C-alpha cells in the first residue's frame, strides 16, 4: 500500500489530511505533529492578551484522524532525507514515504538582532502565547509591591498584522490588567515600535491609517520609522536617525517580539534550497527536484503570476494549498496531471479587539471597517475552523457572536 506522510497538523497539514481521508483510495497516511492538538495560529494574540483561554483556540488532532486510514505520531520532525524518502523524528523513529507533504509552519524571525531571544517574548505557538499572558499578569501583580511604572508598560515590537492584532487584544484586556495592578486603566501603557512609516503595505494606505488612528484613539503609542537595533534586559533600543545611527531606548517590563516569521528550521536543516525557511515550489506545490514532495503553508512560497511575487503566508492560503496538495497526490496516484495553485481570497482583515477590524474584501477592490469588518473576520476564522476540524470543532469553538 502507498504511504503518504504529512508533516505538521496546522491549517495546511490538516486540510490536506481531511481531503485525502475522504477518498480512502488504497493508501495509508501518517500524520506527524509535535503536539497532540491543532491550534488556530491566527488567534494566538488573543491567548497572549488573555481575551480568550487557550482551550478556545485548540482541539485534539485525534478528532480529525480517521484511524481506518491514518496513524497519528506525536513527535518532532528532525530531518527530511528526500533522496532516501525518509523522515527522522526526535523519538528515534524513521518514517518512509512514497509521497510527502511538508507543512511544518513558521517560527519567529529575529533577523539576528542582538538580545531578541534572551530579552523579549515570542508569540508563535500556544505555549509561548500563554507565557506572554502569564508574564503580563505577573508584572501587574509585581506593581502592587514595586510601584515601578515599567511593570505597567507593554511594548510590541513590529506593527505587522500580528503586532496590530495583538495591540487590539491587549487594549481589550486593559481593564483586567489595571484591576490586578490596582491602577486606573489608562495607566496601562501600550507601545509599538516599528521600522517603517507606511504600515501594512498589503492594504490601501487610507485603511492602514484608519487602523493606526483607531488604536491611537485608545491610547496606543506608535513609534514608527524606528528600526529596533537591540533588545537589552527590559529595554528596546531603536534607531532614531538612519544617517548618524543615533539610537534611543524605551524601557518596559513586557516586550513582545512580532517582527515577522520564517518557515520551519527543519527546511534549513534538511538542505532544501530555501530563503528564511520558505522554499519556492512549482505551481502545483511540488519541490522542483523531487516530484513526490509537496511543500505547503508557511514553509512554502508559490509565485503569484499577477504580482510576480510569492503569495504571502496566511491561513487562507495555507488551506487552499492543503487541499491542492491532497488533490495533486490523488492525481499522481491515478496517473492524471497535477493542477496549479489558484487563489480567490475572501478578504484580508486585521482585527483590533473583538468588535473592531479593518480590511479589504476579495482581491482588494472594496474596503470594510468597524463592526462589519469584525464580522467578516469571524466568518473567515469559522471557515478555517470548518475546513480543518469539521463541523464538530466549528460548533465547539466557532465565533458566533458576529455582531457583538
Ligand atoms: P510581517 O512581516 O507582516 O510584519 C512585521 C512587521 O515588523 C513589519 O511591519 C516590519 O516592518 C516590522 N519590523 C521588522 N523588523 C523590524 C525591526 N528590526 N524593528 C522594528 N520593526 C521591524 O509579520 P507578521 O505581522 O508576523 O505576519 C506574518 C504573516 O502572517 C504575514 O504574511 C501576515 O500577512 C500574516 N498574518 C495575517 C493576519 C491576518 O490576515 N489577519 C494576521 C496575522 C498575520
Short mmCIF file of C-alpha atoms and ligand atoms in Angstrom, two decimals:
data_model
loop_
_atom_site.label_atom_id
_atom_site.label_comp_id
_atom_site.label_asym_id
_atom_site.label_seq_id
_atom_site.Cartn_x
_atom_site.Cartn_y
_atom_site.Cartn_z
CA UNK A 1 0.00 0.00 0.00
CA UNK A 2 1.24 3.53 -0.82
CA UNK A 3 2.39 5.60 2.17
CA UNK A 4 1.65 9.33 2.41
CA UNK A 5 3.39 11.19 5.22
CA UNK A 6 2.09 14.61 6.30
CA UNK A 7 4.40 16.67 8.49
CA UNK A 8 2.52 19.24 10.57
CA UNK A 9 -1.05 19.48 11.85
CA UNK A 10 -1.58 23.20 11.21
CA UNK A 11 -4.04 24.72 8.74
CA UNK A 12 -2.27 23.32 5.67
CA UNK A 13 -1.49 19.83 7.01
CA UNK A 14 -4.92 19.16 8.50
CA UNK A 15 -6.71 20.45 5.39
CA UNK A 16 -4.65 18.02 3.28
CA UNK A 17 -5.37 15.20 5.72
CA UNK A 18 -9.14 15.77 5.72
CA UNK A 19 -9.23 15.87 1.93
CA UNK A 20 -7.13 12.71 1.48
CA UNK A 21 -9.08 10.79 4.13
CA UNK A 22 -12.33 11.38 2.23
CA UNK A 23 -11.04 9.46 -0.76
CA UNK A 24 -9.85 6.24 1.00
CA UNK A 25 -8.01 5.37 -2.17
CA UNK A 26 -5.81 2.42 -1.22
CA UNK A 27 -3.17 4.34 0.69
CA UNK A 28 -2.15 4.81 4.29
CA UNK A 29 -1.40 8.22 5.83
CA UNK A 30 0.92 9.05 8.71
CA UNK A 31 0.46 12.48 10.27
CA UNK A 32 3.24 13.82 12.47
CA UNK A 33 2.98 16.77 14.84
CA UNK A 34 4.89 17.72 17.97
CA UNK A 35 1.58 18.46 19.75
CA UNK A 36 -1.49 16.27 20.09
CA UNK A 37 -3.65 19.29 19.31
CA UNK A 38 -4.19 21.69 16.42
CA UNK A 39 -4.32 25.40 17.24
CA UNK A 40 -5.67 28.38 15.35
CA UNK A 41 -2.44 30.32 14.93
CA UNK A 42 -4.45 33.35 13.75
CA UNK A 43 -5.86 33.66 17.29
CA UNK A 44 -2.64 33.41 19.31
CA UNK A 45 -2.72 37.13 20.07
CA UNK A 46 -5.98 36.63 21.96
CA UNK A 47 -4.41 33.99 24.21
CA UNK A 48 -1.32 36.20 24.71
CA UNK A 49 -3.51 39.14 25.75
CA UNK A 50 -5.84 36.92 27.76
CA UNK A 51 -9.05 37.73 25.89
CA UNK A 52 -9.51 34.01 25.04
CA UNK A 53 -8.46 30.95 27.03
CA UNK A 54 -6.07 28.63 25.17
CA UNK A 55 -8.72 25.86 25.06
CA UNK A 56 -10.88 28.06 22.84
CA UNK A 57 -8.30 28.11 20.05
CA UNK A 58 -7.26 24.44 20.02
CA UNK A 59 -8.74 20.98 19.55
CA UNK A 60 -7.36 17.42 19.61
CA UNK A 61 -5.76 16.22 16.36
CA UNK A 62 -7.38 12.83 17.08
CA UNK A 63 -10.77 14.48 16.32
CA UNK A 64 -9.70 14.79 12.68
CA UNK A 65 -7.83 11.49 12.31
CA UNK A 66 -9.71 8.59 10.71
CA UNK A 67 -8.00 5.54 12.27
CA UNK A 68 -9.00 3.35 9.30
CA UNK A 69 -6.69 5.34 7.03
CA UNK A 70 -4.38 7.41 9.22
CA UNK A 71 -1.87 6.89 12.02
CA UNK A 72 -1.03 9.93 14.14
CA UNK A 73 2.51 10.14 15.56
CA UNK A 74 3.20 12.77 18.21
CA UNK A 75 6.87 13.69 17.74
CA UNK A 76 9.09 16.49 16.44
CA UNK A 77 10.49 16.19 12.94
CA UNK A 78 14.27 16.46 12.92
CA UNK A 79 15.26 15.91 9.31
CA UNK A 80 13.88 15.05 5.89
CA UNK A 81 16.03 12.89 3.59
CA UNK A 82 14.46 13.32 0.16
CA UNK A 83 16.94 11.04 -1.62
CA UNK A 84 16.07 8.09 0.59
CA UNK A 85 12.41 9.13 1.07
CA UNK A 86 12.78 9.15 4.85
CA UNK A 87 11.87 11.43 7.75
CA UNK A 88 13.66 11.18 11.10
CA UNK A 89 11.82 12.06 14.29
CA UNK A 90 13.08 13.04 17.76
CA UNK A 91 11.68 9.81 19.24
CA UNK A 92 14.25 7.81 17.24
CA UNK A 93 11.67 6.65 14.67
CA UNK A 94 12.33 6.89 10.93
CA UNK A 95 9.34 7.10 8.60
CA UNK A 96 9.48 6.04 4.95
CA UNK A 97 7.17 7.60 2.40
CA UNK A 98 6.03 7.39 -1.19
CA UNK A 99 4.55 10.90 -1.04
CA UNK A 100 5.46 13.61 1.43
CA UNK A 101 3.58 16.78 2.40
CA UNK A 102 5.74 19.21 4.35
CA UNK A 103 3.51 21.60 6.32
CA UNK A 104 5.72 22.45 9.28
CA UNK A 105 4.66 26.07 9.71
CA UNK A 106 6.58 29.07 10.94
CA UNK A 107 8.93 30.28 13.63
CA UNK A 108 9.71 33.74 14.93
CA UNK A 109 12.31 35.68 12.93
CA UNK A 110 14.78 37.75 14.96
CA UNK A 111 16.83 38.87 11.92
CA UNK A 112 19.89 38.28 14.10
CA UNK A 113 19.10 41.32 16.23
CA UNK A 114 21.06 41.22 19.47
CA UNK A 115 19.22 40.22 22.63
CA UNK A 116 15.90 39.28 20.98
CA UNK A 117 15.95 35.65 22.12
CA UNK A 118 17.01 36.45 25.68
CA UNK A 119 15.11 39.65 26.38
CA UNK A 120 11.81 39.54 24.52
CA UNK A 121 8.83 37.20 24.43
CA UNK A 122 7.94 35.38 21.19
CA UNK A 123 4.30 34.59 20.33
CA UNK A 124 4.48 31.67 17.90
CA UNK A 125 2.50 28.83 19.44
CA UNK A 126 0.11 28.08 22.30
CA UNK A 127 2.86 27.67 24.90
CA UNK A 128 4.55 30.98 24.09
CA UNK A 129 1.20 32.80 23.89
CA UNK A 130 0.26 31.51 27.37
CA UNK A 131 3.72 32.56 28.59
CA UNK A 132 3.11 36.11 27.33
CA UNK A 133 -0.17 36.33 29.23
CA UNK A 134 1.34 34.86 32.41
CA UNK A 135 4.21 37.34 32.15
CA UNK A 136 1.87 40.34 31.81
CA UNK A 137 -0.20 39.23 34.80
CA UNK A 138 2.98 38.70 36.89
CA UNK A 139 4.12 42.27 36.10
CA UNK A 140 0.72 43.64 37.14
CA UNK A 141 0.95 41.74 40.41
CA UNK A 142 4.53 42.96 40.95
CA UNK A 143 3.39 46.55 40.52
CA UNK A 144 1.43 46.35 43.76
CA UNK A 145 4.78 45.89 45.56
CA UNK A 146 7.20 47.82 43.37
CA UNK A 147 5.13 50.78 42.08
CA UNK A 148 7.52 50.66 39.14
CA UNK A 149 5.72 52.22 36.12
CA UNK A 150 7.65 49.84 33.80
CA UNK A 151 5.56 46.98 35.23
CA UNK A 152 2.54 48.65 33.60
CA UNK A 153 4.24 49.10 30.21
CA UNK A 154 3.85 46.63 27.34
CA UNK A 155 5.90 47.10 24.17
CA UNK A 156 5.04 45.28 20.95
CA UNK A 157 8.00 45.09 18.51
CA UNK A 158 6.79 45.28 14.88
CA UNK A 159 3.45 46.63 13.64
CA UNK A 160 2.65 43.99 11.02
CA UNK A 161 -0.68 42.18 11.11
CA UNK A 162 0.38 40.20 14.16
CA UNK A 163 1.53 43.25 16.13
CA UNK A 164 -1.56 45.28 15.21
CA UNK A 165 -3.96 42.46 16.16
CA UNK A 166 -2.07 41.89 19.41
CA UNK A 167 -2.33 45.59 20.32
CA UNK A 168 -6.10 45.47 19.75
CA UNK A 169 -6.45 42.47 22.06
CA UNK A 170 -4.14 43.98 24.71
CA UNK A 171 -6.29 47.10 24.65
CA UNK A 172 -9.43 44.95 25.07
CA UNK A 173 -7.92 43.48 28.24
CA UNK A 174 -6.57 46.71 29.69
CA UNK A 175 -9.20 46.74 32.45
CA UNK A 176 -8.20 43.28 33.65
CA UNK A 177 -4.53 44.30 33.90
CA UNK A 178 -5.43 47.57 35.65
CA UNK A 179 -7.60 45.79 38.18
CA UNK A 180 -4.80 43.36 39.08
CA UNK A 181 -2.27 46.19 39.41
CA UNK A 182 -4.78 48.35 41.32
CA UNK A 183 -4.47 51.32 38.91
CA UNK A 184 -6.74 53.21 36.51
CA UNK A 185 -6.90 51.52 33.04
CA UNK A 186 -5.21 54.49 31.35
CA UNK A 187 -2.09 53.85 33.46
CA UNK A 188 -1.50 50.65 31.45
CA UNK A 189 0.79 51.87 28.66
CA UNK A 190 0.78 50.14 25.27
CA UNK A 191 3.59 50.92 22.80
CA UNK A 192 4.57 49.62 19.39
CA UNK A 193 7.99 50.18 17.83
CA UNK A 194 8.05 49.74 14.05
CA UNK A 195 10.83 50.11 11.47
CA UNK A 196 8.82 51.62 8.61
CA UNK A 197 6.38 54.53 8.41
CA UNK A 198 4.00 53.05 5.83
CA UNK A 199 2.34 50.25 7.79
CA UNK A 200 0.59 47.15 6.40
CA UNK A 201 1.72 47.64 2.79
CA UNK A 202 -0.71 44.96 1.52
CA UNK A 203 -3.60 47.30 2.38
CA UNK A 204 -4.51 50.70 0.96
CA UNK A 205 -2.76 53.45 2.93
CA UNK A 206 -6.03 55.06 3.97
CA UNK A 207 -7.10 51.78 5.58
CA UNK A 208 -3.80 51.22 7.40
CA UNK A 209 -4.07 54.81 8.69
CA UNK A 210 -7.61 54.07 9.91
CA UNK A 211 -6.34 51.11 11.97
CA UNK A 212 -3.49 53.14 13.44
CA UNK A 213 -5.78 56.08 14.25
CA UNK A 214 -8.26 53.77 15.99
CA UNK A 215 -5.54 52.21 18.14
CA UNK A 216 -4.09 55.66 18.89
CA UNK A 217 -7.53 56.88 19.94
CA UNK A 218 -7.49 54.07 22.51
CA UNK A 219 -4.13 55.31 23.81
CA UNK A 220 -1.69 53.02 21.94
CA UNK A 221 1.58 54.89 21.30
CA UNK A 222 3.14 54.32 17.86
CA UNK A 223 6.87 54.82 17.38
CA UNK A 224 7.17 54.36 13.60
CA UNK A 225 10.22 54.71 11.33
CA UNK A 226 12.28 53.38 14.25
CA UNK A 227 14.08 50.11 13.42
CA UNK A 228 14.90 48.11 16.51
CA UNK A 229 18.63 47.56 16.83
CA UNK A 230 18.84 45.55 20.05
CA UNK A 231 16.78 44.30 22.94
CA UNK A 232 18.52 44.71 26.28
CA UNK A 233 17.00 43.47 29.53
CA UNK A 234 13.71 45.38 29.93
CA UNK A 235 14.82 47.81 27.18
CA UNK A 236 14.11 48.25 23.47
CA UNK A 237 16.92 50.04 21.61
CA UNK A 238 15.73 51.68 18.39
CA UNK A 239 17.33 53.87 15.76
CA UNK A 240 16.13 57.47 15.59
CA UNK A 241 18.41 58.70 12.79
CA UNK A 242 19.42 56.47 9.87
CA UNK A 243 22.27 58.78 8.81
CA UNK A 244 24.00 59.16 12.16
CA UNK A 245 22.85 55.79 13.53
CA UNK A 246 21.70 57.57 16.67
CA UNK A 247 19.52 55.41 18.95
CA UNK A 248 17.09 55.89 21.79
CA UNK A 249 15.72 53.48 24.39
CA UNK A 250 12.31 52.56 25.68
CA UNK A 251 12.11 50.65 28.94
CA UNK A 252 9.29 48.25 29.80
CA UNK A 253 8.92 45.04 31.74
CA UNK A 254 6.93 43.32 28.97
CA UNK A 255 8.50 43.28 25.48
CA UNK A 256 6.79 41.11 22.84
CA UNK A 257 8.55 40.23 19.55
CA UNK A 258 6.32 40.23 16.42
CA UNK A 259 8.57 41.47 13.60
CA UNK A 260 7.84 38.64 11.21
CA UNK A 261 8.20 34.93 10.67
CA UNK A 262 10.27 32.41 8.75
CA UNK A 263 9.49 28.82 7.81
CA UNK A 264 10.37 25.81 9.96
CA UNK A 265 14.03 25.21 10.85
CA UNK A 266 13.67 21.64 9.52
CA UNK A 267 13.62 23.11 5.99
CA UNK A 268 17.08 24.65 6.52
CA UNK A 269 18.39 21.59 8.37
CA UNK A 270 17.31 19.25 5.55
CA UNK A 271 19.10 21.01 2.72
CA UNK A 272 16.07 22.49 0.93
CA UNK A 273 17.11 25.50 -1.15
CA UNK A 274 15.02 27.91 0.88
CA UNK A 275 15.11 31.54 1.94
CA UNK A 276 14.19 32.16 5.59
CA UNK A 277 12.82 28.62 5.78
CA UNK A 278 10.49 29.09 2.77
CA UNK A 279 11.10 27.01 -0.33
CA UNK A 280 9.98 28.18 -3.76
CA UNK A 281 7.75 25.42 -5.12
CA UNK A 282 6.38 24.73 -8.61
CA UNK A 283 2.90 25.98 -9.46
CA UNK A 284 1.48 22.58 -8.44
CA UNK A 285 3.19 22.98 -5.00
CA UNK A 286 5.84 20.34 -5.63
CA UNK A 287 9.52 20.51 -4.85
CA UNK A 288 11.08 21.19 -8.27
CA UNK A 289 13.62 18.39 -7.76
CA UNK A 290 11.51 15.73 -6.04
CA UNK A 291 8.21 15.04 -7.76
CA UNK A 292 6.76 13.20 -4.73
CA UNK A 293 7.39 16.03 -2.23
CA UNK A 294 4.92 18.88 -1.64
CA UNK A 295 5.62 21.96 0.49
CA UNK A 296 2.60 23.90 1.73
CA UNK A 297 1.74 26.60 4.27
CA UNK A 298 4.30 28.92 5.84
CA UNK A 299 7.36 26.91 4.74
CA UNK A 300 6.32 27.15 1.09
CA UNK A 301 6.44 30.00 -1.41
CA UNK A 302 4.40 29.82 -4.60
CA UNK A 303 4.61 32.52 -7.24
CA UNK A 304 1.64 34.80 -7.87
CA UNK A 305 1.80 35.27 -11.66
CA UNK A 306 -0.12 38.57 -11.37
CA UNK A 307 2.20 40.35 -8.93
CA UNK A 308 5.28 38.30 -9.90
CA UNK A 309 5.95 37.89 -6.19
CA UNK A 310 5.29 34.89 -3.96
CA UNK A 311 1.85 34.76 -2.36
CA UNK A 312 2.01 35.88 1.31
CA UNK A 313 1.86 33.43 4.20
CA UNK A 314 -1.70 33.42 5.51
CA UNK A 315 -4.10 30.87 6.96
CA UNK A 316 -6.46 31.21 3.98
CA UNK A 317 -3.65 30.45 1.54
CA UNK A 318 -2.45 27.52 3.67
CA UNK A 319 -5.93 25.97 3.49
CA UNK A 320 -6.08 26.25 -0.30
CA UNK A 321 -2.57 24.79 -0.53
CA UNK A 322 -3.54 21.89 1.73
CA UNK A 323 -6.47 20.97 -0.47
CA UNK A 324 -4.47 21.26 -3.69
CA UNK A 325 -1.57 19.14 -2.40
CA UNK A 326 -4.08 16.41 -1.47
CA UNK A 327 -5.80 16.64 -4.88
CA UNK A 328 -2.47 16.52 -6.69
CA UNK A 329 -1.31 13.41 -4.83
CA UNK A 330 -4.61 11.74 -5.74
CA UNK A 331 -3.98 12.82 -9.35
CA UNK A 332 -0.46 11.36 -9.28
CA UNK A 333 -1.77 8.10 -7.84
CA UNK A 334 -4.37 7.91 -10.62
CA UNK A 335 -1.81 8.81 -13.29
CA UNK A 336 -3.52 12.15 -14.02
CA UNK A 337 -1.99 15.65 -14.45
CA UNK A 338 -1.47 17.72 -11.31
CA UNK A 339 -3.27 21.08 -11.06
CA UNK A 340 -1.85 24.55 -10.49
CA UNK A 341 -2.32 26.77 -7.45
CA UNK A 342 -5.00 29.42 -7.83
CA UNK A 343 -6.39 31.57 -5.09
CA UNK A 344 -9.56 33.64 -4.67
CA UNK A 345 -9.21 35.49 -1.35
CA UNK A 346 -12.29 36.05 0.80
CA UNK A 347 -10.64 39.18 2.06
CA UNK A 348 -7.75 40.34 4.20
CA UNK A 349 -8.89 41.62 7.56
CA UNK A 350 -6.99 42.72 10.67
CA UNK A 351 -8.92 42.64 13.91
CA UNK A 352 -8.29 45.31 16.52
CA UNK A 353 -10.04 43.86 19.52
CA UNK A 354 -13.15 41.71 19.50
CA UNK A 355 -15.52 44.18 17.84
CA UNK A 356 -13.35 46.27 15.54
CA UNK A 357 -11.46 45.36 12.41
CA UNK A 358 -10.46 46.77 9.06
CA UNK A 359 -9.63 45.17 5.77
CA UNK A 360 -10.33 44.54 2.13
CA UNK A 361 -12.90 42.26 0.53
CA UNK A 362 -11.87 39.70 -2.06
CA UNK A 363 -8.96 40.90 -4.14
CA UNK A 364 -8.98 44.31 -2.51
CA UNK A 365 -11.46 46.37 -4.53
CA UNK A 366 -13.71 47.13 -1.56
CA UNK A 367 -12.71 48.11 1.96
CA UNK A 368 -14.51 47.27 5.20
CA UNK A 369 -14.15 48.87 8.63
CA UNK A 370 -15.55 48.56 12.13
CA UNK A 371 -18.21 46.01 13.09
CA UNK A 372 -18.83 44.76 9.55
CA UNK A 373 -15.12 44.01 9.16
CA UNK A 374 -15.07 42.29 12.54
CA UNK A 375 -17.98 40.05 11.44
CA UNK A 376 -16.16 39.24 8.17
CA UNK A 377 -13.03 38.33 10.12
CA UNK A 378 -15.04 35.92 12.30
CA UNK A 379 -16.60 34.34 9.21
CA UNK A 380 -13.13 33.80 7.72
CA UNK A 381 -11.99 32.23 11.01
CA UNK A 382 -15.07 29.98 11.19
CA UNK A 383 -14.47 28.84 7.59
CA UNK A 384 -10.88 27.87 8.51
CA UNK A 385 -12.11 26.01 11.57
CA UNK A 386 -14.64 24.04 9.48
CA UNK A 387 -12.09 23.19 6.79
CA UNK A 388 -9.57 21.81 9.28
CA UNK A 389 -11.65 20.50 12.18
CA UNK A 390 -15.09 19.98 10.60
CA UNK A 391 -18.49 20.88 12.00
CA UNK A 392 -17.76 19.38 15.44
CA UNK A 393 -14.99 21.89 16.02
CA UNK A 394 -16.98 24.72 14.46
CA UNK A 395 -19.84 24.24 16.92
CA UNK A 396 -17.46 23.89 19.87
CA UNK A 397 -15.01 26.69 19.04
CA UNK A 398 -16.61 28.87 16.32
CA UNK A 399 -17.19 32.61 16.62
CA UNK A 400 -20.95 33.05 16.51
CA UNK A 401 -21.00 36.43 18.28
CA UNK A 402 -20.65 38.08 14.90
CA UNK A 403 -22.22 41.38 15.76
CA UNK A 404 -21.25 41.72 19.41
P1 LIG B 1 5.10 40.90 8.96
O1 LIG B 1 6.38 40.59 8.30
O2 LIG B 1 3.88 41.04 8.13
O3 LIG B 1 5.25 42.26 9.81
C1 LIG B 1 6.37 42.51 10.63
C2 LIG B 1 6.50 43.99 10.92
O4 LIG B 1 7.65 44.18 11.74
C3 LIG B 1 6.68 44.85 9.67
O5 LIG B 1 5.85 45.97 9.73
C4 LIG B 1 8.16 45.22 9.72
O6 LIG B 1 8.44 46.48 9.14
C5 LIG B 1 8.42 45.24 11.23
N1 LIG B 1 9.84 45.03 11.56
C6 LIG B 1 10.68 44.10 11.04
N2 LIG B 1 11.91 44.24 11.59
C7 LIG B 1 11.84 45.26 12.49
C8 LIG B 1 12.77 45.88 13.37
N3 LIG B 1 14.04 45.49 13.46
N4 LIG B 1 12.34 46.90 14.14
C9 LIG B 1 11.05 47.32 14.09
N5 LIG B 1 10.14 46.77 13.27
C10 LIG B 1 10.52 45.75 12.48
O7 LIG B 1 4.93 39.77 10.09
P2 LIG B 1 3.63 39.33 10.93
O8 LIG B 1 2.82 40.51 11.32
O9 LIG B 1 4.12 38.42 11.98
O10 LIG B 1 2.79 38.48 9.88
C11 LIG B 1 3.34 37.29 9.31
C12 LIG B 1 2.45 36.81 8.18
O11 LIG B 1 1.20 36.37 8.69
C13 LIG B 1 2.17 37.90 7.15
O12 LIG B 1 2.14 37.33 5.87
C14 LIG B 1 0.80 38.38 7.54
O13 LIG B 1 0.08 38.90 6.44
C15 LIG B 1 0.16 37.11 8.09
N6 LIG B 1 -0.86 37.45 9.10
C16 LIG B 1 -2.12 37.73 8.64
C17 LIG B 1 -3.11 38.09 9.53
C18 LIG B 1 -4.49 38.40 9.02
O14 LIG B 1 -4.76 38.16 7.83
N7 LIG B 1 -5.37 38.94 9.83
C19 LIG B 1 -2.82 38.15 10.91
C20 LIG B 1 -1.52 37.87 11.35
C21 LIG B 1 -0.54 37.53 10.42
#
